[in-house]
XYZ file of C-alpha atoms in Angstrom:
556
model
C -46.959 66.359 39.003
C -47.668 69.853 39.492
C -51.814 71.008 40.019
C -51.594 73.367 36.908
C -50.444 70.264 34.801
C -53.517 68.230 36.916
C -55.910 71.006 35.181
C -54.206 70.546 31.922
C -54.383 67.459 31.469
C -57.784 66.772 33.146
C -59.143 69.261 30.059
C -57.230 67.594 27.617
C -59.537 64.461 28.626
C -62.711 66.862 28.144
C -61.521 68.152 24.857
C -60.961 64.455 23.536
C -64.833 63.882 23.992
C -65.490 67.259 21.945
C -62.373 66.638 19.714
C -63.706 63.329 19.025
C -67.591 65.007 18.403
C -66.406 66.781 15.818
C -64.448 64.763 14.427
C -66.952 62.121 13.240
C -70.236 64.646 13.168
C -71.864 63.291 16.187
C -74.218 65.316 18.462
C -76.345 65.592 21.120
C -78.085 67.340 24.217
C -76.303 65.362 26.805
C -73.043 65.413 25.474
C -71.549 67.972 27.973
C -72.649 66.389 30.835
C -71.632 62.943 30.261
C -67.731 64.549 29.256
C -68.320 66.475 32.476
C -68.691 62.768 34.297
C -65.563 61.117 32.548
C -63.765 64.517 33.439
C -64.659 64.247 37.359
C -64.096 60.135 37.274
C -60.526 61.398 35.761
C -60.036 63.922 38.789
C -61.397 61.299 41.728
C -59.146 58.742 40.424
C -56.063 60.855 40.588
C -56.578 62.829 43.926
C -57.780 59.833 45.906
C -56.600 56.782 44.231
C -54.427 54.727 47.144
C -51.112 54.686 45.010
C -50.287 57.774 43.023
C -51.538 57.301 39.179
C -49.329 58.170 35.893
C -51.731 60.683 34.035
C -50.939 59.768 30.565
C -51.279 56.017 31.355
C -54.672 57.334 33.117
C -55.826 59.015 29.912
C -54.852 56.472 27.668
C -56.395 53.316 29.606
C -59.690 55.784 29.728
C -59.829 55.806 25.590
C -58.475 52.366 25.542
C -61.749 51.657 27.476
C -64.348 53.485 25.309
C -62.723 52.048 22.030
C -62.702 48.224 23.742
C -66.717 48.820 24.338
C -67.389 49.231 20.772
C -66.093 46.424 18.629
C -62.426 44.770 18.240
C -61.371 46.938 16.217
C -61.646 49.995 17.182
C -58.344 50.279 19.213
C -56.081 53.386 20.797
C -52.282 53.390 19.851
C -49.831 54.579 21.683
C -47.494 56.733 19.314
C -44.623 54.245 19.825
C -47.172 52.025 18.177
C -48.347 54.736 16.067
C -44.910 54.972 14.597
C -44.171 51.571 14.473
C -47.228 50.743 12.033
C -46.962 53.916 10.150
C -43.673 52.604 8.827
C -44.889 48.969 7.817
C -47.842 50.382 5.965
C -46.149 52.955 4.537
C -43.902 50.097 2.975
C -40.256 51.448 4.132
C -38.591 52.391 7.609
C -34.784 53.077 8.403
C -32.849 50.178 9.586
C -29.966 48.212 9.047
C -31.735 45.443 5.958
C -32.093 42.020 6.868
C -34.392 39.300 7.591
C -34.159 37.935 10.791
C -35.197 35.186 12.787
C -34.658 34.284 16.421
C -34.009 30.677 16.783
C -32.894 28.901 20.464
C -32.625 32.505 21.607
C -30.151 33.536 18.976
C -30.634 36.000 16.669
C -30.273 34.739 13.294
C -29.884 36.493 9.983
C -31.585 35.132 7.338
C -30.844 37.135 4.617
C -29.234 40.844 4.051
C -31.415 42.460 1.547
C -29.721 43.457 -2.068
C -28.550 47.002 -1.483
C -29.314 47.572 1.901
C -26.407 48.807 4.558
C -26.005 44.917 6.014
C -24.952 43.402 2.746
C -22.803 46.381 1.753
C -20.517 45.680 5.010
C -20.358 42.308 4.578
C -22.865 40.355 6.719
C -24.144 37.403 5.318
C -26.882 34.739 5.374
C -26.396 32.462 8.809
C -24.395 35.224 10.348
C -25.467 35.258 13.981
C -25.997 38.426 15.752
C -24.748 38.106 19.184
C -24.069 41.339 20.757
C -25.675 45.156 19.711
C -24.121 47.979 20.820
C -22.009 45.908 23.166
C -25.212 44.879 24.761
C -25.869 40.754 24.330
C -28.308 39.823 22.085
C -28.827 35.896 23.601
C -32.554 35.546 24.641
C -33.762 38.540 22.417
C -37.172 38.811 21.203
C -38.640 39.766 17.947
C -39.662 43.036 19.609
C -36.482 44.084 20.819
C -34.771 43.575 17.411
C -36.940 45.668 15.957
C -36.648 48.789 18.755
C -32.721 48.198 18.617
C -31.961 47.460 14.994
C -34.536 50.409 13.754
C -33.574 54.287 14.091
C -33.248 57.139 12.358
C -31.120 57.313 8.947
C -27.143 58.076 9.076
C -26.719 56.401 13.076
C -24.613 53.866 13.343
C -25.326 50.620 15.233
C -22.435 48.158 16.310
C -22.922 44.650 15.563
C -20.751 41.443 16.795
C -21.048 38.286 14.830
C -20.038 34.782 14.705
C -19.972 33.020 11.778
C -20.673 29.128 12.387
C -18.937 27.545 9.299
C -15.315 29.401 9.950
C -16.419 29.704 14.293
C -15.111 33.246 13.601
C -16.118 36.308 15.245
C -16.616 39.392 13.377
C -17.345 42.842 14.220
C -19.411 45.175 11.812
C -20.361 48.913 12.324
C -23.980 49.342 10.180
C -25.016 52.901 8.989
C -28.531 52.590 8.997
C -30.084 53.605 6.174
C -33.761 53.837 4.051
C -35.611 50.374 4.046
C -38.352 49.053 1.501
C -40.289 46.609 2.403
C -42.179 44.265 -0.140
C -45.858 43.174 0.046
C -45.351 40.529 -2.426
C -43.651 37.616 -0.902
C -43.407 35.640 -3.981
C -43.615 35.553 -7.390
C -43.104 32.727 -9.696
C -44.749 30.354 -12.406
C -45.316 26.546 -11.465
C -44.312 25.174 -14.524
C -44.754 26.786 -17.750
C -48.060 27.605 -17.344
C -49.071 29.140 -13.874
C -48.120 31.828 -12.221
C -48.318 32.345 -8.453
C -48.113 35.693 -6.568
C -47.894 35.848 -2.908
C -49.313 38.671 -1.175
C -48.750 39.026 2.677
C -50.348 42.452 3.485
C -52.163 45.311 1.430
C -49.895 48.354 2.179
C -49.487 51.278 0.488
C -46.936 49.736 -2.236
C -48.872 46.746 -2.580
C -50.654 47.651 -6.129
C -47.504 49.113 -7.772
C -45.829 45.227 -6.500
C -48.644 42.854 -7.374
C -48.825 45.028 -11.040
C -44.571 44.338 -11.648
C -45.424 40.691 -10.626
C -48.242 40.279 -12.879
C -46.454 41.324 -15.369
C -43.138 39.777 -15.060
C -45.251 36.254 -15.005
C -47.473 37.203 -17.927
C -43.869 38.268 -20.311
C -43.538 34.046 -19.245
C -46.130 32.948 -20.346
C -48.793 32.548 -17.435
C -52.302 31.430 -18.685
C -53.588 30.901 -15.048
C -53.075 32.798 -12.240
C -52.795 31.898 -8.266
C -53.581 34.716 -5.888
C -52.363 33.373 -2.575
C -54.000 35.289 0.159
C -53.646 32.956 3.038
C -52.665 34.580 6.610
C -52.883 38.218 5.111
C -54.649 40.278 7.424
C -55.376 42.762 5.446
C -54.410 46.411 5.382
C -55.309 49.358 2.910
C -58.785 49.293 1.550
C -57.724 51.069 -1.403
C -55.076 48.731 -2.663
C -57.308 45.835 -2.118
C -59.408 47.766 -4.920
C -56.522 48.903 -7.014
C -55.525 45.333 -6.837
C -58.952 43.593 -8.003
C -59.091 46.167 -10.926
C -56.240 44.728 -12.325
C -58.633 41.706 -13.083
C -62.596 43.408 -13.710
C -63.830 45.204 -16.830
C -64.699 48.642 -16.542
C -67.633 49.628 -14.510
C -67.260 46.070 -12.395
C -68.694 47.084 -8.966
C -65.527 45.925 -6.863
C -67.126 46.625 -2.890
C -69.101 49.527 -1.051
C -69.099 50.690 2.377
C -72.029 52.268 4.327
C -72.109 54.117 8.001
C -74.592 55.296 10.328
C -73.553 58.904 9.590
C -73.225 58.621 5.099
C -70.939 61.334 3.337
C -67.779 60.570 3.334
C -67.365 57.095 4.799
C -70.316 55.966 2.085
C -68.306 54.401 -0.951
C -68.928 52.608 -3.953
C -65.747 51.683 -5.728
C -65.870 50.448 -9.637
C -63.003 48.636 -11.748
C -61.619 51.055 -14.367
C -60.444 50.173 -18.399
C -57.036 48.675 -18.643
C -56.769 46.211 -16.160
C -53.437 44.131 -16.709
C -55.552 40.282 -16.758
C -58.946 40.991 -17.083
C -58.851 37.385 -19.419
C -57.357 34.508 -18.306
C -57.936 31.525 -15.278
C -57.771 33.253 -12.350
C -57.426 31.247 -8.478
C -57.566 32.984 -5.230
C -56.077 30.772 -2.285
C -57.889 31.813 1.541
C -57.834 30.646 4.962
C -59.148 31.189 8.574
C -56.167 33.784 8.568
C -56.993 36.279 5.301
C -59.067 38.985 6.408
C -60.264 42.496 5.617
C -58.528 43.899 2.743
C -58.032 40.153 1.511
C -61.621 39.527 2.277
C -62.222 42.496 -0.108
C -60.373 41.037 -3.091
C -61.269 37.350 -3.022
C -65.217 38.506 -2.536
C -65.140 40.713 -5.785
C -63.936 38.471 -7.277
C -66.043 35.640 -6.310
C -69.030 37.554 -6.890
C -68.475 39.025 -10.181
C -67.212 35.342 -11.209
C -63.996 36.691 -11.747
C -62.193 33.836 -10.125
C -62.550 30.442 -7.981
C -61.906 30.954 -4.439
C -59.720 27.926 -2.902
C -59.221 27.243 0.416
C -60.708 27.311 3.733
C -63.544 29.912 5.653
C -61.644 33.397 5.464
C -61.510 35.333 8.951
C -64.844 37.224 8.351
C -63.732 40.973 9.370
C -66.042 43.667 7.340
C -65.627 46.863 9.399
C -63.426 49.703 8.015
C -61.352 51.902 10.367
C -60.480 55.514 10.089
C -57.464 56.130 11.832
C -57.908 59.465 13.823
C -54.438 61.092 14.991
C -54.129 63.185 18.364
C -51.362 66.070 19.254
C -48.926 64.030 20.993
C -48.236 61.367 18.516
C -51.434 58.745 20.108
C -54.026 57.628 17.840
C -57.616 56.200 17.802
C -58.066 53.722 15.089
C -62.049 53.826 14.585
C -64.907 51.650 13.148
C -66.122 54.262 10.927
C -68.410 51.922 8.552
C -68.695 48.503 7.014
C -68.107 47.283 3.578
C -70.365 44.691 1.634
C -69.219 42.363 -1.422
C -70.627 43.066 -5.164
C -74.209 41.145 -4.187
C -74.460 42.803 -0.858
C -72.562 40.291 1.349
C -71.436 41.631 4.651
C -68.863 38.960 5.815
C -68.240 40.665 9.448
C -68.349 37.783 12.074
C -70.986 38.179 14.894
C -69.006 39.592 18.015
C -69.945 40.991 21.511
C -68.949 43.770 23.116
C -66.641 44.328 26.067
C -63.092 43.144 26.491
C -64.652 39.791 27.308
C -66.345 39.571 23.845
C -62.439 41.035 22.243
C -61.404 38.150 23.564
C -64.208 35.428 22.503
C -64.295 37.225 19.461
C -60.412 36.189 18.720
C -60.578 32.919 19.947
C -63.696 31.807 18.101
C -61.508 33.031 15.236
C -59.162 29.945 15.421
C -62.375 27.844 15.595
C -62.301 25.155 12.010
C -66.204 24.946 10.550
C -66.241 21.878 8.331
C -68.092 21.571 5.397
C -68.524 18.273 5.876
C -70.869 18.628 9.302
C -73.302 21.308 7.535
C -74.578 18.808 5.678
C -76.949 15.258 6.477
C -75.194 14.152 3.124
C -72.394 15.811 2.791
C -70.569 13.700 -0.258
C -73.149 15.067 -2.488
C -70.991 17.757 -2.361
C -67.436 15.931 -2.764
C -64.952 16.628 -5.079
C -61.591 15.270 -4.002
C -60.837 12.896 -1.695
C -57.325 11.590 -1.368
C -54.635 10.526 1.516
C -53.646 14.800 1.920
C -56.874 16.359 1.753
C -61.041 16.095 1.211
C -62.411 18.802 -0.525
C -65.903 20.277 -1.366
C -67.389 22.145 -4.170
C -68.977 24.571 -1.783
C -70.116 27.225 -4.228
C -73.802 27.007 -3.543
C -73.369 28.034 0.018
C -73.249 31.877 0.240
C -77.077 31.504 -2.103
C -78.383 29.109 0.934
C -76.835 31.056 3.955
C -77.963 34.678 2.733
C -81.270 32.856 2.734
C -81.542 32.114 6.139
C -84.232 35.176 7.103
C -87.743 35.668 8.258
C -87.714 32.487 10.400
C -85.868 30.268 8.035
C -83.623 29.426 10.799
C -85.534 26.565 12.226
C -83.817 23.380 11.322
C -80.782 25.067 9.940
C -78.995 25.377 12.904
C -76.112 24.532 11.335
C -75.777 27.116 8.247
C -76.499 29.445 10.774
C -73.845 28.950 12.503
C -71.889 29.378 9.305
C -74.038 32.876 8.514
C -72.879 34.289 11.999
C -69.100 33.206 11.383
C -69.001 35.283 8.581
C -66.365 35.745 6.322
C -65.428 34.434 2.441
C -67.139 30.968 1.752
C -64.990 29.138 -0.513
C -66.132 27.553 -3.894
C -63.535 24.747 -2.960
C -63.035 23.971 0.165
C -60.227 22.047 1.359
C -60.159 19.990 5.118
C -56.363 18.502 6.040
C -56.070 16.164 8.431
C -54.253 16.995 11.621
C -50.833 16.508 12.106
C -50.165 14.283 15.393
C -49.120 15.399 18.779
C -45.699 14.479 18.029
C -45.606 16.787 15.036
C -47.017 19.226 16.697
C -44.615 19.453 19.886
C -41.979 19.942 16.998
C -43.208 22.492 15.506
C -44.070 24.540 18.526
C -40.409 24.230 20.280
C -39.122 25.424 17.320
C -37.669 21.995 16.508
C -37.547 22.274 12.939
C -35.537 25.207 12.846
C -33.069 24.114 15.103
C -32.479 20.791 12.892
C -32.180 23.237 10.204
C -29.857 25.215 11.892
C -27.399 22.040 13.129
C -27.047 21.290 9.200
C -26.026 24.554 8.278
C -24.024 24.701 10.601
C -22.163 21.455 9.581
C -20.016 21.574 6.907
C -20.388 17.892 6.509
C -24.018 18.166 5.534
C -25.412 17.310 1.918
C -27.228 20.942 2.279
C -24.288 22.512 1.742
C -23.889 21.285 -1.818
C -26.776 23.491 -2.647
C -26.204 27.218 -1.152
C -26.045 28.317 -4.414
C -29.081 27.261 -6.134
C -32.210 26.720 -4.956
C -33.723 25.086 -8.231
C -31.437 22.600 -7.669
C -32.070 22.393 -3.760
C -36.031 21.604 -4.341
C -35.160 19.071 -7.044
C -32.040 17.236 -5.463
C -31.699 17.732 -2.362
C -32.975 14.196 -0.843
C -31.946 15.035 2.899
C -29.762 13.480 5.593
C -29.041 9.599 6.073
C -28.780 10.470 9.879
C -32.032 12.301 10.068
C -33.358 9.945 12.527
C -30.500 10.582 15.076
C -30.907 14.973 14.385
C -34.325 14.635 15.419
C -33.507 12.512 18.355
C -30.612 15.235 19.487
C -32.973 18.276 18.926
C -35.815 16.320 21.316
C -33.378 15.670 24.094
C -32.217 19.237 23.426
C -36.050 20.600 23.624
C -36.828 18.136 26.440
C -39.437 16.080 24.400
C -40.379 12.637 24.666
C -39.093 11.184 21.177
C -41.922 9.520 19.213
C -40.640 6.590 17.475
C -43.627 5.509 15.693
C -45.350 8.643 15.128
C -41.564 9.680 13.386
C -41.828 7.088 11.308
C -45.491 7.677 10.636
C -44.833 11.192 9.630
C -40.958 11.063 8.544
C -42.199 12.589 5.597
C -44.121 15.742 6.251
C -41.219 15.761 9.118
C -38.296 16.489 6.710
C -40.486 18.758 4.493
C -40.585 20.866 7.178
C -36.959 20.467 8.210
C -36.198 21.201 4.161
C -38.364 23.943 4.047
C -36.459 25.859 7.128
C -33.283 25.242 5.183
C -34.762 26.694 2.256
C -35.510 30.182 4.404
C -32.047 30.136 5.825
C -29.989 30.126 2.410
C -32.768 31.759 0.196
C -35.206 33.968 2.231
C -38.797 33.413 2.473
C -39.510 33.677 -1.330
C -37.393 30.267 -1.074
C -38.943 28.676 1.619
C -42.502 29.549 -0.123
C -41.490 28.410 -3.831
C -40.016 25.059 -1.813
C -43.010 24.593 -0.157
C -45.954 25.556 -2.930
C -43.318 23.295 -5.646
C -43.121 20.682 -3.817
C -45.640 19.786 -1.195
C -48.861 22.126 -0.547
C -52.259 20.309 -1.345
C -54.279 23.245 -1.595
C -51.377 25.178 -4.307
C -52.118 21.391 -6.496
C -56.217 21.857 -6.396
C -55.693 25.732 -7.655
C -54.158 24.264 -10.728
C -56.926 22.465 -11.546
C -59.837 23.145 -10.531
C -62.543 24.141 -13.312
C -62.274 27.985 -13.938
C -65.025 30.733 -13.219
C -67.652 31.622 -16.001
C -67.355 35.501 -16.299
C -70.702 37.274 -14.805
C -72.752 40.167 -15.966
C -71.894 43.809 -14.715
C -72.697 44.373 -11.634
C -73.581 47.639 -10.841
C-alpha cells in the first residue's frame, strides 16, 4: 500500500470521529484531541506493527471496537453484511426461489416458491441440490447457499439434481429473478373459531401481510385471535406500531422512545381510527426468543388490556438503533434511544459493557426464570397443571416488580432478579418440562430430519400416501410400524448410543417431531407450523382458552 493511500485512509479514520459528531449532534472541547489519539494509534499500528496490517480490516476492527464498548447492539457492518440485511428487511432479494434446508450435508429443497424461476423450470420439493455451477454442493452451509444461490437479476446459475424417488439426475439452468419474502409464516383458523397468524420478523412488508391475514381469517369467521410471536427478533419499529393499530382505538398510546439528545429520536406513537379488530379476543404467544419489535407489540397490548400475553419471559431488548451508512457501502448500526411500554415500562435487560459483557449479556439470554421460584407459595398463583405443562396467572407481576424502588429491594431478591432480566412478563405463563438427554442428542444431530428424509425417500413409506394433502396428513397419517428400527439406523448413522427406554418413554413426542419434519419437506414451513400448533403445542391449547382481556381506559 502506497504512503499517499496511508494518509488517505488514516484521515478517513479522523473524519469518521467528526462524521460521526455530526451525525448524532454531539460536542465537545476535547473532541479533536482524542480523534487526534485514535488517528496516531491508527498510524503506530500500521508503520510498526510486526506483520504488515490490512487497512480496511484496521479501520473496521477500530469502529467495531468503539460500537462493542457501548451496548450489544450497537454493531458495525461490513457492506457484504450491509447488503445482505438490507435485502431481508426490505422483504425481497434476487435469487433463484426456494426454501432450503441442509440436511447430512446435502442441500435439500424444501419447497420452490409459486412463481418464482425454480418452479418454472421444473425443480421440485425433495429435489437435492448437489452440484452449483459445476462446483459440489456436499458439506455446504447455510451461508454459502445464500452467497451462491443469490445475485443479481437476469444471471443464470447451473444447478445439478438428483431426484431420490426416480435416483435420476437432472440438470437445470435457473435465471434468477426478483424474490419476495413473507413475514407471515402462517395463517390459519384452528377450528371454526380461531384464527392464528404467525409472524417471524417485523420487516418492511410485515403490516401490509399481517393486514391480508387478518382479514382473510376474519371473511372465516375468526372470533379470537392468536398472535404468535415466539422466536421473532424483532425488526422495524414502525411496523410493530402499524401492526398494534390494527387492534387499539384511536388515540391508544401504542410506545414512546426517549434519548439523551431529544428531537428527533423522541417519539410518541398513537393508534389511529379504523383498525381492522379493534373488538374481538385477542392472544399474543412470547418466549425467551421474541424481542424488540415483538416486545413492542405484545407490551401495548398488554398494557392497554388489549390482549392476554401467553407464554414465557420475552428476551427483554428496549434500545432502538439508527442505522448510520458510510461511503463505501459499511455501516454503524447505533443505540440512538430507548422505547418504554404504554405505563412507562422499559423492558431492556441489565447488561455490561465490553465484549465480555456482549457475551454474558447473550448467554444470560438463554437463562429460564421460573415463576414458580419467585414465589414462597407459588400455587397461589396456579392455573394449569397437567402431564405437558404448569402454568401461572402471572399478571400481577409487572405492578410488584416496577415497585421494587427506594430500598424495596431487601427481601425481594428474587423479583429483582426478574426486574433486571427485563423484558415482557406474561399474564400466563407456561413452564414445560425438559425433554431427556436422549431427545435431546436427536434433535441436535439433526436426527429427526434425517428419519424424515429416509421416508421420503422410500417409496414404500405410508407418507407417501399423503404428498398431496396435508389436511389429510395431520389427521391420518399414524406413522411407520418400523419406527423403532429408523431410529435405531439414524443413531448408528449419527454415532449415538440408542436409548431404549428413554425411546419408549418419549416415542411420542419422538414421532411428532419426526411427523412434523415430514410435514416441512412436502408442505413448507406453513405445514410444518399448522402440523405442529393442530396437533401438539401446549402453549397454542392455553391461548384458546384462557379468559380474555377487559379493555382499559385511553392511555395517553
Amino acid at each position: 500500500m502506497s504512503r499517499i493511500l496511508i494518509i488517505v485512509m488514516m484521515l478517513f479514520v479522523l473524519a469518521f470521529g467528526f462524521y460521526l459528531g455530526v451525525r448524532l449532534n454531539g460536542g465537545g472541547e476535547n473532541r479533536f484531541e482524542k480523534q487526534k489519539k485514535i488517528l496516531e494509534a491508527y498510524g503506530l499500528m500500521k508503520q510498526f506493527y510486526v506483520d504488515d496490517v490490512n487497512g480496511d480490516s484496521l479501520a473496521g476492527a477500530g469502529i467495531q471496537g468503539m460500537a462493542e464498548y457501548l451496548d450489544p447492539h450497537t454493531v458495525y457492518l461490513e457492506p457484504e453484511k450491509v447488503s445482505y440485511s438490507q435485502a431481508e428487511f426490505d422483504g425481497n432479494f434476487d435469487g433463484i426461489g426456494i426454501e432450503f434446508d441442509v440436511i447430512n450435508d446435502t442441500l435439500l429443497v424444501v419447497t420452490p416458491l409459486s412463481g418464482g424461476p425454480s418452479a418454472s423450470v421444473g425443480i421440485s420439493s425433495g429435489d437435492r441440490i448437489i452440484a452449483i455451477d459445476s462446483v459440489s454442493a456436499i458439506g455446504i452451509t447455510p451461508q454459502q447457499v445464500l452467497k451462491k444461490l443469490r445475485g443479481t437479476r437476469g444471471t443464470k446459475v447451473h444447478l445439478k439434481v438428483l431426484r431420490p424417488l426416480s435416483g435420476k439426475l437432472l440438470d437445470f439452468l435457473v435465471a434468477r429473478g426478483k424474490i419476495s419474502t413473507s413475514s407471515i409464516d402462517a395463517a390459519f383458523m384452528i377450528g371454526n373459531r380461531v384464527g392464528y397468524i404467525r409472524v417471524s420478523r417485523f420487516i418492511a412488508t410485515t403490516a401490509d401481510e399481517f393486514r391480508s391475514a387478518l382479514l382473510s381469517l376474519k371473511q372465516q369467521g375468526m372470533v379470537r385471535l392468536v398472535i404468535d410471536l415466539r422466536g421473532n427478533p424483532g425488526g422495524f419499529l414502525e411496523q410493530a406500531v402499524e401492526v398494534a393499530d390494527e387492534f387499539l382505538s384511536q388515540g391508544k398510546l401504542i410506545v414512546f422512545t426517549k434519548s439523551r439528545a431529544g428531537g428527533a429520536e423522541e417519539e410518541r406513537y398513537l393508534a389511529k381510527s379504523g383498525g381492522g379488530y379493534e373488538k374481538g379476543d385477542l392472544i399474543v404467544l412470547v418466549d425467551k426468543g421474541s424481542a424488540s419489535a415483538s416486545e413492542i407489540l405484545a407490551g401495548a397490548l398488554q398494557d392497554n388490556k388489549r390482549a392476554v400475553v401467553v407464554g414465557e419471559l420475552s428476551f427483554g431488548k428496549g434500545l432502538v438503533q439508527r442505522q448510520i451508512p458510510f461511503s463505501d457501502g459499511s455501516a454503524l448500526r447505533l443505540t440512538v434511544s430507548r422505547y418504554y411500554t404504554p405505563s412507562g415500562r422499559q423492558i431492556q435487560r441489565v447488561y455490561h459493557k465490553g465484549s465480555a459483557g456482549r457475551e454474558r449479556y447473550y448467554e444470560d439470554a438463554m437463562t429460564n426464570i421460573l415463576p414458580q421460584k419467585l414465589f414462597a407459595h407459588p400455587d397461589s398463583l396456579l392455573y394449569l397443571k397437567n402431564g405437558d405443562v404448569v402454568v401461572y396467572k402471572t399478571s400481577s407481576l409487572p405492578s410488584l416488580v416496577a415497585s421494587l424502588s427506594g430500598g424495596k429491594e431487601k427481601g425481594n431478591g428474587r423479583l429483582a432478579a426478574l426486574r433486571d432480566a427485563g423484558g415482557v412478563i406474561p399474564d400466563y405463563w407456561v413452564t414445560a418440562s425438559s425433554y431427556s438427554d436422549f431427545y435431546q442428542r436427536l434433535f441436535q444431530s439433526g436426527s429427526f430430519d434425517d428419519i424424515a428424509r429416509r421416508l421420503l425417500d422410500d417409496p414404500q413409506s405410508a407418507a407417501q400416501g399423503y404428498r398431496s394433502s396435508l389436511d389429510r396428513f395431520i389427521a391420518e397419517y399414524a406413522g411407520e410400524n418400523r419406527f423403532e428400527s429408523l431410529v435405531i439406523t439414524s443413531c448408528k448413522a449419527k454415532k449415538i448410543a440408542f436409548d431404549r427406554s428413554g425411546f419408549i418413554r418419549e416415542r411420542k413426542e419422538i414421532e411428532r417431531a419426526v411427523k412434523s419434519r415430514i410435514a416441512h419437506q412436502l408442505f413448507g414451513a406453513e405445514g410444518q407450523i399448522r402440523f405442529l400448533v393442530q396437533s401438539a403445542d401446549p402453549v397454542v391449547k392455553i391461548a384458546v382458552t384462557v379468559p380474555a382481556a377487559q379493555p382499559s381506559q385511553v392511555v395517553r
